[in-house]
Short mmCIF file of C-alpha atoms and ligand atoms in Angstrom, two decimals:
data_model
loop_
_atom_site.label_atom_id
_atom_site.label_comp_id
_atom_site.label_asym_id
_atom_site.label_seq_id
_atom_site.Cartn_x
_atom_site.Cartn_y
_atom_site.Cartn_z
CA MET A 1 17.56 25.91 28.46
CA SER A 2 16.86 28.91 30.67
CA TRP A 3 15.47 30.55 27.56
CA PHE A 4 13.02 27.67 27.21
CA LEU A 5 12.12 27.81 30.92
CA GLU A 6 11.42 31.50 30.59
CA LEU A 7 9.12 30.76 27.65
CA TRP A 8 7.41 27.99 29.56
CA SER A 9 6.64 30.41 32.40
CA PHE A 10 4.11 32.18 30.15
CA PRO A 11 0.77 30.34 30.40
CA PHE A 12 -0.15 31.34 26.83
CA MET A 13 3.09 29.77 25.62
CA GLN A 14 2.44 26.60 27.60
CA HIS A 15 -0.98 26.37 26.01
CA ALA A 16 0.41 27.07 22.58
CA LEU A 17 3.17 24.46 22.86
CA LEU A 18 0.79 21.84 24.21
CA ALA A 19 -1.85 22.58 21.60
CA GLY A 20 0.71 22.67 18.79
CA ALA A 21 2.31 19.40 19.83
CA MET A 22 -1.03 17.61 20.23
CA VAL A 23 -2.42 18.90 16.92
CA GLY A 24 0.87 18.01 15.23
CA LEU A 25 0.69 14.49 16.64
CA LEU A 26 -2.97 13.93 15.69
CA CYS A 27 -2.57 15.32 12.19
CA GLY A 28 0.71 13.48 11.69
CA TYR A 29 -0.98 10.19 12.57
CA TYR A 30 -4.13 10.55 10.47
CA GLY A 31 -2.20 12.22 7.68
CA VAL A 32 -0.48 8.90 6.99
CA PHE A 33 -3.77 7.29 5.97
CA MET A 34 -4.88 10.36 4.03
CA VAL A 35 -1.67 10.55 2.03
CA GLN A 36 -1.61 6.80 1.35
CA ARG A 37 -5.28 6.75 0.35
CA GLY A 38 -4.82 9.61 -2.09
CA LEU A 39 -6.98 11.90 0.05
CA SER A 40 -4.49 14.72 0.61
CA PHE A 41 -7.09 17.20 -0.61
CA LEU A 42 -9.60 16.00 2.01
CA GLY A 43 -7.95 18.07 4.76
CA ASP A 44 -8.55 21.25 2.82
CA GLY A 45 -12.10 20.24 1.99
CA LEU A 46 -13.01 19.46 5.57
CA ALA A 47 -11.35 22.61 6.88
CA HIS A 48 -13.61 24.62 4.60
CA ALA A 49 -16.58 22.55 5.70
CA ALA A 50 -15.62 23.55 9.24
CA PHE A 51 -15.70 27.16 8.05
CA GLY A 52 -19.32 26.60 6.97
CA GLY A 53 -20.07 25.16 10.41
CA VAL A 54 -18.38 28.02 12.25
CA ALA A 55 -20.25 30.57 10.16
CA LEU A 56 -23.54 28.86 10.98
CA ALA A 57 -22.65 28.94 14.69
CA LEU A 58 -21.85 32.65 14.52
CA LEU A 59 -25.17 33.28 12.79
CA LEU A 60 -27.05 31.34 15.49
CA GLY A 61 -24.90 32.75 18.27
CA TRP A 62 -23.83 29.29 19.46
CA THR A 63 -20.44 27.92 20.48
CA PRO A 64 -18.63 27.34 17.14
CA LEU A 65 -17.21 23.94 18.08
CA TYR A 66 -20.63 22.45 18.79
CA VAL A 67 -21.92 23.37 15.35
CA ALA A 68 -18.73 22.84 13.39
CA LEU A 69 -18.21 19.32 14.75
CA PRO A 70 -21.46 17.75 13.52
CA PHE A 71 -21.44 19.87 10.36
CA THR A 72 -17.95 18.69 9.36
CA VAL A 73 -18.61 15.07 10.34
CA VAL A 74 -21.70 15.03 8.13
CA VAL A 75 -19.75 16.51 5.22
CA SER A 76 -16.99 13.94 5.70
CA LEU A 77 -19.49 11.07 5.75
CA GLY A 78 -21.10 12.55 2.65
CA ILE A 79 -17.77 12.60 0.82
CA THR A 80 -17.12 8.98 1.80
CA ALA A 81 -20.58 7.89 0.70
CA LEU A 82 -20.25 9.72 -2.61
CA ARG A 83 -16.91 8.05 -3.24
CA GLU A 84 -18.30 4.66 -2.39
CA ARG A 85 -21.48 4.88 -4.43
CA THR A 86 -20.23 6.58 -7.55
CA HIS A 87 -17.18 6.30 -9.74
CA LEU A 88 -16.11 9.83 -8.80
CA GLY A 89 -12.55 10.12 -7.57
CA GLY A 90 -11.81 11.31 -4.03
CA ASP A 91 -10.71 14.76 -5.17
CA THR A 92 -13.90 15.30 -7.17
CA ALA A 93 -16.12 14.31 -4.25
CA VAL A 94 -14.12 16.61 -1.96
CA GLY A 95 -14.26 19.44 -4.50
CA ILE A 96 -18.05 19.36 -4.63
CA PHE A 97 -18.51 19.48 -0.85
CA PHE A 98 -15.71 22.04 -0.52
CA ALA A 99 -17.43 24.52 -2.81
CA VAL A 100 -20.86 24.05 -1.26
CA SER A 101 -19.53 24.45 2.30
CA VAL A 102 -17.71 27.67 1.47
CA ALA A 103 -20.80 28.99 -0.30
CA LEU A 104 -22.92 28.18 2.77
CA GLY A 105 -20.33 29.77 5.06
CA VAL A 106 -20.35 32.99 3.06
CA LEU A 107 -24.15 32.94 2.99
CA PHE A 108 -24.39 32.50 6.78
CA LEU A 109 -21.91 35.29 7.41
CA GLY A 110 -23.77 37.48 4.94
CA LEU A 111 -27.07 36.89 6.77
CA LYS A 112 -25.47 37.85 10.07
CA LYS A 113 -24.67 41.32 8.64
CA ASP A 114 -22.65 42.57 11.62
CA TYR A 115 -20.16 39.74 11.33
CA SER A 116 -17.21 40.34 13.52
CA VAL A 117 -13.57 39.37 13.30
CA ASP A 118 -14.45 36.00 14.92
CA ALA A 119 -14.70 34.29 11.56
CA PHE A 120 -11.29 35.51 10.58
CA ALA A 121 -9.69 34.16 13.73
CA TYR A 122 -10.76 30.77 12.38
CA LEU A 123 -9.28 31.38 8.96
CA PHE A 124 -5.77 31.72 10.31
CA GLY A 125 -6.11 30.19 13.76
CA SER A 126 -4.95 31.70 17.02
CA ILE A 127 -2.49 29.31 18.56
CA LEU A 128 -1.29 31.94 21.04
CA GLY A 129 -4.88 32.54 22.12
CA VAL A 130 -5.74 28.89 22.72
CA THR A 131 -8.21 28.47 25.59
CA GLY A 132 -8.44 25.67 28.13
CA PHE A 133 -11.58 24.53 26.32
CA ASP A 134 -9.72 24.23 23.00
CA LEU A 135 -6.94 22.29 24.71
CA TRP A 136 -9.39 19.85 26.23
CA ALA A 137 -11.08 19.26 22.90
CA VAL A 138 -7.75 18.35 21.31
CA ALA A 139 -6.68 16.25 24.30
CA LEU A 140 -9.93 14.27 24.32
CA LEU A 141 -9.63 13.43 20.65
CA LEU A 142 -6.00 12.46 21.17
CA ILE A 143 -6.98 10.08 23.99
CA LEU A 144 -9.82 8.62 21.92
CA SER A 145 -7.47 8.09 18.98
CA ALA A 146 -4.82 6.46 21.16
CA LEU A 147 -7.43 4.08 22.60
CA LEU A 148 -8.57 3.15 19.08
CA ILE A 149 -5.10 2.46 17.66
CA PRO A 150 -4.73 -1.10 19.02
CA PHE A 151 -8.06 -2.06 17.42
CA THR A 152 -7.86 -0.15 14.17
CA TRP A 153 -4.31 0.48 12.95
CA ARG A 154 -3.66 -3.02 11.59
CA SER A 155 -6.95 -3.19 9.77
CA LEU A 156 -6.81 0.40 8.49
CA ALA A 157 -3.32 -0.24 7.17
CA TYR A 158 -4.36 -3.52 5.54
CA ALA A 159 -7.40 -1.91 3.92
CA THR A 160 -5.24 1.00 2.76
CA PHE A 161 -2.79 -1.41 1.13
CA ASP A 162 -5.50 -3.35 -0.74
CA SER A 163 -9.14 -3.16 0.28
CA GLU A 164 -10.13 -6.25 -1.73
CA LEU A 165 -7.45 -8.40 -0.10
CA ALA A 166 -8.43 -7.04 3.31
CA ARG A 167 -12.07 -7.82 2.56
CA SER A 168 -11.14 -11.41 1.68
CA ASP A 169 -9.74 -11.63 5.22
CA ARG A 170 -12.98 -10.30 6.73
CA VAL A 171 -11.65 -6.86 7.57
CA PRO A 172 -14.73 -4.58 7.86
CA VAL A 173 -13.43 -2.24 5.16
CA ARG A 174 -16.58 -0.12 4.74
CA LEU A 175 -17.01 0.41 8.45
CA LEU A 176 -13.38 1.47 8.75
CA ASP A 177 -13.73 3.91 5.83
CA TYR A 178 -16.58 5.66 7.60
CA LEU A 179 -14.85 5.54 10.99
CA LEU A 180 -11.70 7.06 9.50
CA SER A 181 -13.69 9.80 7.81
CA VAL A 182 -15.34 10.71 11.13
CA LEU A 183 -12.02 10.74 12.99
CA ILE A 184 -10.39 12.90 10.32
CA ALA A 185 -13.33 15.31 10.44
CA LEU A 186 -12.99 15.58 14.24
CA THR A 187 -9.24 16.12 13.89
CA VAL A 188 -9.77 18.90 11.37
CA VAL A 189 -12.36 20.68 13.53
CA VAL A 190 -10.36 20.64 16.76
CA SER A 191 -7.23 21.67 14.83
CA VAL A 192 -8.89 24.53 12.97
CA LYS A 193 -9.27 26.68 16.08
CA VAL A 194 -5.59 26.24 16.81
CA VAL A 195 -3.92 26.42 13.41
CA GLY A 196 -6.61 27.90 11.20
CA ILE A 197 -8.63 26.77 8.20
CA VAL A 198 -6.01 27.83 5.71
CA LEU A 199 -3.16 25.91 7.31
CA VAL A 200 -4.71 22.73 8.72
CA ALA A 201 -4.24 20.85 5.44
CA SER A 202 -0.47 21.24 5.64
CA PHE A 203 -0.48 19.67 9.11
CA LEU A 204 -2.24 16.67 7.60
CA VAL A 205 -0.15 16.38 4.46
CA ILE A 206 3.42 17.64 4.90
CA PRO A 207 4.63 15.53 7.89
CA ALA A 208 3.08 12.39 6.36
CA ALA A 209 4.59 13.08 2.94
CA THR A 210 7.96 13.70 4.59
CA ALA A 211 7.68 10.47 6.56
CA ARG A 212 6.81 8.58 3.37
CA LEU A 213 10.10 9.70 1.85
CA LEU A 214 12.03 8.46 4.88
CA SER A 215 10.23 5.18 5.65
CA PRO A 216 10.39 1.72 4.08
CA THR A 217 7.39 0.48 6.08
CA LEU A 218 4.01 1.89 7.09
CA TYR A 219 4.84 1.32 10.75
CA ARG A 220 7.93 3.51 10.47
CA MET A 221 6.00 6.04 8.42
CA THR A 222 3.35 6.29 11.14
CA LEU A 223 5.92 6.85 13.89
CA THR A 224 7.98 9.29 11.84
CA SER A 225 4.99 11.32 10.71
CA SER A 226 3.62 11.61 14.26
CA LEU A 227 6.99 12.71 15.61
CA LEU A 228 7.57 15.20 12.79
CA GLY A 229 4.13 16.65 13.49
CA ILE A 230 5.12 17.36 17.09
CA LEU A 231 8.64 18.53 16.23
CA SER A 232 7.64 21.02 13.54
CA SER A 233 4.96 22.57 15.77
CA VAL A 234 7.37 23.07 18.67
CA VAL A 235 10.22 24.34 16.50
CA GLY A 236 7.87 26.64 14.58
CA LEU A 237 6.45 28.09 17.79
CA LEU A 238 9.88 28.74 19.27
CA ILE A 239 11.04 30.45 16.08
CA SER A 240 7.89 32.53 15.96
CA TYR A 241 8.46 33.68 19.53
CA GLN A 242 12.10 34.46 18.90
CA VAL A 243 11.64 36.35 15.63
CA ASP A 244 8.22 37.73 16.56
CA VAL A 245 6.31 36.65 13.44
CA PRO A 246 2.97 34.77 13.22
CA SER A 247 3.41 31.19 14.41
CA GLY A 248 1.21 29.60 11.71
CA SER A 249 3.70 30.53 9.04
CA THR A 250 6.79 29.48 11.00
CA ILE A 251 5.26 26.07 11.77
CA ILE A 252 4.35 25.38 8.16
CA LEU A 253 7.74 26.63 7.02
CA SER A 254 9.40 24.29 9.54
CA GLN A 255 7.35 21.40 8.10
CA ALA A 256 8.31 22.40 4.57
CA PHE A 257 11.98 22.76 5.50
CA ILE A 258 12.06 19.22 6.94
CA PHE A 259 10.28 17.97 3.82
CA VAL A 260 12.88 19.52 1.53
CA VAL A 261 15.71 18.03 3.59
CA ALA A 262 14.01 14.63 3.49
CA ALA A 263 13.51 14.88 -0.27
CA LEU A 264 17.19 15.70 -0.76
CA VAL A 265 18.33 12.91 1.59
CA SER A 266 16.06 10.25 0.09
CA GLY A 267 16.93 11.42 -3.45
CA LYS A 268 20.61 10.94 -2.63
CA ALA A 269 20.05 7.56 -1.02
CA ARG A 270 18.30 6.44 -4.19
CA GLY A 271 21.27 7.60 -6.24
CA MET B 1 -15.88 -34.45 3.03
CA VAL B 2 -16.88 -31.83 0.50
CA ALA B 3 -14.59 -28.85 -0.03
CA LEU B 4 -16.67 -26.75 -2.39
CA GLU B 5 -20.32 -26.94 -3.26
CA THR B 6 -22.37 -24.57 -5.38
CA ASP B 7 -26.02 -25.06 -6.16
CA ASN B 8 -27.52 -23.09 -9.02
CA LEU B 9 -25.12 -20.22 -8.29
CA THR B 10 -26.07 -17.11 -10.22
CA VAL B 11 -24.24 -13.77 -10.08
CA ARG B 12 -25.49 -10.61 -11.75
CA PHE B 13 -23.77 -7.25 -12.02
CA GLY B 14 -26.72 -4.98 -12.71
CA ASP B 15 -28.28 -6.41 -15.88
CA PHE B 16 -25.18 -8.38 -16.73
CA LEU B 17 -25.31 -12.10 -16.04
CA ALA B 18 -21.78 -13.18 -15.05
CA LEU B 19 -22.61 -16.67 -13.71
CA ASP B 20 -25.72 -18.57 -14.66
CA GLY B 21 -26.91 -21.54 -12.60
CA VAL B 22 -23.54 -23.05 -11.76
CA SER B 23 -23.74 -26.28 -9.73
CA PHE B 24 -20.88 -28.56 -8.79
CA THR B 25 -19.44 -30.47 -5.84
CA LEU B 26 -15.72 -30.75 -5.28
CA PRO B 27 -14.41 -33.31 -2.78
CA GLU B 28 -11.71 -32.52 -0.26
CA SER B 29 -8.08 -32.81 -1.39
CA ALA B 30 -9.07 -32.41 -5.03
CA PHE B 31 -7.16 -30.26 -7.51
CA LEU B 32 -9.65 -28.32 -9.58
CA ALA B 33 -8.59 -26.55 -12.75
CA LEU B 34 -11.06 -23.86 -13.75
CA ILE B 35 -10.88 -23.05 -17.44
CA GLY B 36 -12.85 -20.91 -19.86
CA PRO B 37 -12.43 -17.93 -22.18
CA ASN B 38 -11.80 -14.35 -21.04
CA GLY B 39 -14.82 -12.85 -19.37
CA ALA B 40 -16.28 -16.30 -18.65
CA GLY B 41 -16.84 -15.53 -14.98
CA LYS B 42 -13.93 -17.55 -13.59
CA SER B 43 -12.62 -14.82 -11.31
CA THR B 44 -16.19 -14.02 -10.33
CA LEU B 45 -16.70 -17.63 -9.23
CA ILE B 46 -13.54 -17.50 -7.08
CA ARG B 47 -14.67 -14.19 -5.60
CA ALA B 48 -18.04 -15.71 -4.80
CA LEU B 49 -16.23 -18.56 -3.00
CA LEU B 50 -14.36 -15.94 -0.96
CA GLY B 51 -17.53 -14.06 -0.08
CA LEU B 52 -16.37 -11.00 -2.04
CA VAL B 53 -19.41 -11.06 -4.32
CA ALA B 54 -22.82 -12.14 -3.10
CA PRO B 55 -24.81 -14.62 -5.18
CA SER B 56 -27.92 -13.15 -6.80
CA SER B 57 -29.47 -16.56 -6.30
CA GLY B 58 -28.35 -20.08 -5.49
CA THR B 59 -26.06 -21.19 -2.70
CA VAL B 60 -22.35 -21.58 -2.06
CA GLN B 61 -20.65 -23.70 0.60
CA VAL B 62 -16.94 -23.53 1.28
CA LEU B 63 -15.43 -26.12 3.63
CA GLY B 64 -18.96 -26.78 4.85
CA GLN B 65 -19.61 -23.10 5.70
CA GLN B 66 -21.01 -19.93 4.18
CA PRO B 67 -18.35 -18.15 2.10
CA GLY B 68 -16.11 -15.74 4.03
CA GLN B 69 -16.64 -17.45 7.38
CA PHE B 70 -13.13 -18.83 7.87
CA PRO B 71 -10.60 -16.86 5.85
CA GLN B 72 -7.79 -18.28 8.00
CA HIS B 73 -8.31 -21.63 6.23
CA ILE B 74 -8.15 -20.17 2.73
CA GLY B 75 -5.07 -19.10 0.81
CA TYR B 76 -5.95 -16.72 -2.02
CA VAL B 77 -3.81 -15.50 -4.89
CA PRO B 78 -5.73 -12.77 -6.74
CA GLN B 79 -5.47 -12.27 -10.50
CA ILE B 80 -5.20 -8.50 -10.50
CA LYS B 81 -2.94 -7.00 -7.89
CA THR B 82 -5.01 -4.00 -6.93
CA PHE B 83 -2.73 -2.79 -4.15
CA ASP B 84 -1.42 0.76 -3.95
CA ARG B 85 2.12 0.79 -5.38
CA SER B 86 3.17 3.84 -3.40
CA PHE B 87 2.38 2.07 -0.12
CA PRO B 88 5.56 1.64 1.95
CA ALA B 89 5.69 -2.13 2.37
CA LEU B 90 8.31 -4.85 2.27
CA ALA B 91 7.63 -8.19 0.61
CA LEU B 92 8.01 -9.77 4.04
CA GLU B 93 5.18 -7.61 5.39
CA LEU B 94 2.85 -8.60 2.57
CA VAL B 95 3.57 -12.27 3.32
CA LEU B 96 2.78 -11.62 6.98
CA THR B 97 -0.78 -10.50 6.16
CA GLY B 98 -1.18 -14.21 5.43
CA VAL B 99 -0.51 -14.95 9.09
CA LEU B 100 -1.94 -11.89 10.83
CA ARG B 101 -4.91 -11.07 8.58
CA GLY B 102 -4.00 -7.48 9.33
CA TRP B 103 -1.02 -5.27 8.66
CA VAL B 104 2.11 -5.76 10.73
CA GLY B 105 3.59 -3.13 13.07
CA ARG B 106 6.82 -4.11 14.73
CA ILE B 107 7.83 -7.51 13.34
CA LYS B 108 8.25 -10.32 15.88
CA PRO B 109 11.13 -12.76 15.27
CA GLU B 110 8.82 -15.78 15.11
CA HIS B 111 6.65 -14.08 12.50
CA LYS B 112 9.69 -13.09 10.51
CA ALA B 113 10.87 -16.71 10.54
CA LEU B 114 7.49 -17.92 9.25
CA ALA B 115 7.46 -15.40 6.42
CA LEU B 116 11.04 -16.16 5.42
CA GLU B 117 10.30 -19.85 5.34
CA ALA B 118 7.28 -19.30 3.10
CA LEU B 119 9.31 -17.07 0.78
CA GLU B 120 12.02 -19.68 0.62
CA ARG B 121 9.48 -22.32 -0.43
CA VAL B 122 8.54 -20.26 -3.47
CA GLY B 123 12.18 -19.46 -4.23
CA ALA B 124 11.84 -15.81 -3.27
CA GLU B 125 13.77 -15.51 0.00
CA LYS B 126 15.95 -12.86 -1.61
CA LEU B 127 12.90 -10.62 -2.02
CA ALA B 128 12.07 -10.41 1.70
CA ALA B 129 13.41 -6.90 2.28
CA ARG B 130 12.47 -5.49 -1.13
CA ALA B 131 9.76 -2.84 -1.51
CA VAL B 132 6.55 -4.45 -2.79
CA GLY B 133 5.81 -1.57 -5.16
CA ARG B 134 9.07 -2.19 -7.05
CA LEU B 135 8.79 -5.95 -7.62
CA SER B 136 8.46 -7.35 -11.14
CA GLY B 137 5.28 -9.15 -12.13
CA GLY B 138 6.71 -12.63 -11.60
CA GLU B 139 8.39 -11.69 -8.33
CA LEU B 140 5.13 -10.26 -7.06
CA GLN B 141 3.30 -13.44 -8.04
CA ARG B 142 5.72 -15.52 -5.96
CA VAL B 143 5.30 -13.22 -2.96
CA TYR B 144 1.51 -13.56 -3.20
CA LEU B 145 1.92 -17.33 -3.41
CA ALA B 146 4.06 -17.28 -0.26
CA ARG B 147 1.38 -15.15 1.40
CA ALA B 148 -1.25 -17.76 0.52
CA LEU B 149 0.84 -20.70 1.75
CA VAL B 150 2.09 -19.17 5.00
CA ARG B 151 -1.27 -19.59 6.73
CA LYS B 152 -1.22 -23.35 6.04
CA PRO B 153 -4.56 -23.24 4.25
CA LYS B 154 -7.03 -26.10 3.86
CA LEU B 155 -8.15 -24.57 0.58
CA ILE B 156 -6.05 -22.64 -1.92
CA LEU B 157 -7.77 -20.45 -4.48
CA LEU B 158 -5.42 -19.38 -7.27
CA ASP B 159 -6.47 -16.96 -9.99
CA GLU B 160 -4.05 -17.50 -12.89
CA PRO B 161 -1.03 -17.99 -10.61
CA ALA B 162 1.38 -18.73 -13.46
CA THR B 163 0.98 -15.25 -14.97
CA GLY B 164 4.41 -13.67 -15.31
CA ILE B 165 6.28 -16.62 -13.84
CA ASP B 166 9.14 -18.01 -15.95
CA VAL B 167 9.16 -21.58 -17.32
CA ILE B 168 11.33 -23.13 -14.62
CA GLY B 169 9.43 -21.22 -11.96
CA GLU B 170 6.11 -22.47 -13.32
CA LYS B 171 7.22 -26.10 -13.07
CA ASP B 172 8.50 -25.46 -9.55
CA MET B 173 5.21 -23.86 -8.63
CA TYR B 174 3.13 -26.84 -9.76
CA SER B 175 5.36 -29.33 -7.96
CA LEU B 176 5.29 -27.12 -4.86
CA LEU B 177 1.49 -27.00 -4.93
CA GLU B 178 1.29 -30.76 -5.55
CA ARG B 179 3.63 -31.42 -2.64
CA TYR B 180 1.65 -29.15 -0.34
CA ARG B 181 -1.57 -30.89 -1.35
CA ALA B 182 -0.08 -34.34 -0.76
CA GLU B 183 1.33 -33.39 2.66
CA SER B 184 -1.63 -31.45 4.02
CA GLY B 185 -4.59 -32.89 2.19
CA ALA B 186 -5.54 -29.37 1.15
CA THR B 187 -7.91 -28.67 -1.72
CA LEU B 188 -6.68 -26.62 -4.69
CA ALA B 189 -8.82 -24.62 -7.08
CA MET B 190 -6.88 -22.86 -9.81
CA ILE B 191 -7.90 -20.75 -12.77
CA THR B 192 -5.66 -21.36 -15.76
CA HIS B 193 -5.56 -20.72 -19.48
CA ASP B 194 -3.10 -23.58 -19.95
CA LEU B 195 -5.18 -26.59 -21.03
CA ASP B 196 -2.23 -28.94 -20.58
CA VAL B 197 -1.98 -28.01 -16.93
CA ALA B 198 -5.67 -28.79 -16.54
CA ARG B 199 -5.27 -32.09 -18.40
CA TYR B 200 -2.13 -33.39 -16.68
CA HIS B 201 -2.06 -31.86 -13.20
CA ALA B 202 -5.68 -31.53 -12.13
CA SER B 203 -7.93 -34.17 -10.60
CA HIS B 204 -11.03 -32.23 -11.65
CA VAL B 205 -11.72 -29.69 -14.32
CA ALA B 206 -14.54 -27.17 -14.65
CA ILE B 207 -15.22 -25.63 -18.04
CA LEU B 208 -16.98 -22.34 -17.54
CA ASN B 209 -18.48 -19.73 -19.76
CA ARG B 210 -21.22 -18.11 -17.69
CA LYS B 211 -22.77 -21.56 -17.45
CA LEU B 212 -20.87 -24.66 -16.47
CA PHE B 213 -20.17 -26.54 -19.70
CA GLY B 214 -18.46 -29.49 -18.11
CA PHE B 215 -17.30 -30.69 -14.72
CA GLY B 216 -15.40 -33.77 -13.65
CA ASP B 217 -12.43 -35.89 -14.59
CA PRO B 218 -10.21 -34.06 -17.15
CA GLN B 219 -9.91 -37.07 -19.47
CA THR B 220 -13.66 -37.34 -19.96
CA VAL B 221 -14.72 -33.71 -19.68
CA MET B 222 -12.04 -32.11 -21.85
CA ASN B 223 -13.22 -33.39 -25.19
CA ASP B 224 -13.16 -31.23 -28.28
CA ASP B 225 -16.91 -30.92 -28.45
CA CYS B 226 -17.31 -29.58 -24.92
CA LEU B 227 -14.38 -27.19 -25.27
CA ALA B 228 -15.63 -25.92 -28.59
CA ARG B 229 -19.06 -25.22 -27.17
CA ALA B 230 -17.63 -23.37 -24.15
CA TYR B 231 -15.00 -21.38 -25.99
CA GLY B 232 -17.12 -20.85 -29.09
CA HIS B 233 -19.60 -18.82 -27.06
CA ALA B 234 -16.97 -16.31 -26.08
CA HIS B 235 -16.47 -15.20 -29.65
CA HIS B 236 -20.19 -15.12 -30.41
CA HIS B 237 -19.93 -17.58 -33.26
CA HIS B 238 -20.08 -21.33 -33.26
CA PRO B 239 -17.41 -22.82 -35.50
CA LYS B 240 -17.42 -26.58 -35.76
CA GLY B 241 -14.23 -28.36 -34.78
CA VAL B 242 -12.21 -25.47 -33.39
CA THR B 243 -8.63 -26.46 -32.73
CA LEU B 244 -7.61 -25.29 -29.30
N1 ATP C 301 -17.75 -5.78 -10.33
C1 ATP C 301 -18.18 -5.97 -11.57
N2 ATP C 301 -19.11 -5.15 -12.10
C2 ATP C 301 -19.56 -5.32 -13.36
N3 ATP C 301 -19.16 -6.32 -14.17
C3 ATP C 301 -18.23 -7.17 -13.71
C4 ATP C 301 -17.69 -7.04 -12.40
N4 ATP C 301 -16.80 -8.03 -12.20
C5 ATP C 301 -16.78 -8.75 -13.35
N5 ATP C 301 -17.65 -8.24 -14.26
C6 ATP C 301 -17.90 -8.76 -15.59
O1 ATP C 301 -18.19 -10.13 -15.48
C7 ATP C 301 -17.59 -10.86 -16.54
C8 ATP C 301 -16.75 -11.97 -15.96
O2 ATP C 301 -15.61 -11.41 -15.34
P1 ATP C 301 -14.48 -12.32 -14.71
O3 ATP C 301 -13.45 -11.41 -14.18
O4 ATP C 301 -15.11 -13.27 -13.77
O5 ATP C 301 -13.94 -13.09 -15.99
P2 ATP C 301 -12.77 -14.16 -16.10
O6 ATP C 301 -13.37 -15.43 -16.54
O7 ATP C 301 -11.98 -14.18 -14.86
O8 ATP C 301 -11.91 -13.54 -17.30
P3 ATP C 301 -10.31 -13.50 -17.53
O9 ATP C 301 -9.91 -14.79 -18.14
O10 ATP C 301 -10.15 -12.38 -18.50
O11 ATP C 301 -9.67 -13.22 -16.22
C9 ATP C 301 -16.79 -9.86 -17.36
O12 ATP C 301 -17.53 -9.54 -18.52
C10 ATP C 301 -16.67 -8.66 -16.45
O13 ATP C 301 -16.67 -7.47 -17.20
MG1 MG C 302 -10.14 -13.57 -14.31
#
């Protein structure tokens, strides 16, 4: 306990724990819909779109978040529209935008010539260097998401189960698809600064997949995934501090460890 | 009162004409059997009644309204269960979408009681806590039927509800539907490939194959000539005196 209090006395650690917990919660929540909609790959795709946006911001000399946000939202809407209008599967649509975004990102960085290490901070995140601004961005999205839950969760879940059945009950399925794709894009962008482009996908996929193994209902899956998101971030950060290794890896490894335990437990329960 | 009314209803999918100038009027509390060969547009007609496909021309009225206006009054059992089998859901939760028209979070006792009662009516109370993705075809069909009944609908639209249900279960299902219709005055419209069901259970029959080949009282409409014309088209030849 005193060990934890000592940790908490460092402002950078406070920021890191808060940011990690909030990102874990957000990603755990939205990850449920991504995993159940077969969009696990979307997290990776949007993270790389965010890379394109960050690179553009660095080229223009603007604040990365302000460019990456609209850039990633547009890409996410594009993926959703492509999926809706063509017979392409979700992973194909993501793959196309993924490649183009990375190509644009590399192009923008190439044009800048004197590109600094800034871009690389985004690749792997800098949870121990989280600023007040980054924290606020995550907190605002968390508040917005919490406010939306009472109006959207039931319908999103219904449409995820069977969009045709939901449509027959007048659920605005298309509108929700686009809303979800915007919210996921926002989640990815605010998370990227904290956990990095390379690792954000695991925040979206691993806690939700773990929760799926442990939950008989979507309600339980949603709660479990959100809690696991928080738990693995906090545990990973504490381990990283204790052993003095990069926190990104310890967080992901914590997520993976819980997943393996869940897989063993649910495998046993099934006999 | 009129339950269903279509006037010159036409539905196209691109160049493909799925329904061609279908007009009929079905009174309230009727039991309509919708028959016709595979690909005749039967499911498309039901989906048009639900507001899931828009007419290319013509009009549709359901319970005196535009389609899709009052889903709470309509119980629907789809033909193809398009749901995601990996979705973590209990049979009870699927039934509850019939009440809530949304997915359920924490289950309230009064909702649970409603769902259990509906499952019991279709002889599936034992399935309540089973995972939906692991149900057999017939079990799933019963759960969907419970989902349709639990909202106490004024109109029930059933797309081949007997598929996968065993013989005893099928009899039970028809008597259950008959009883519900008698008690509530609800209207039934059911797609079936079983001509005997159409002949002996239904008050009205519609013979469909893109166009409406016959509509009305089963005894008069279901004559060999009309059936042969409707079903003959499906196979793109016109044999005289087909035995069906
Ligand atoms: N969304 C769609 N897009 C294109 N074509 C469609 C679509 N829905 C249905 N069709 C076509 O319309 C025709 C009628 O389909 P429908 O499902 O209504 O037939 P049905 O009478 O229910 O057949 P079955 O007895 O096999 O269930 C079929 O040829 C089908 O391929
Ligand atoms: Mg059909």
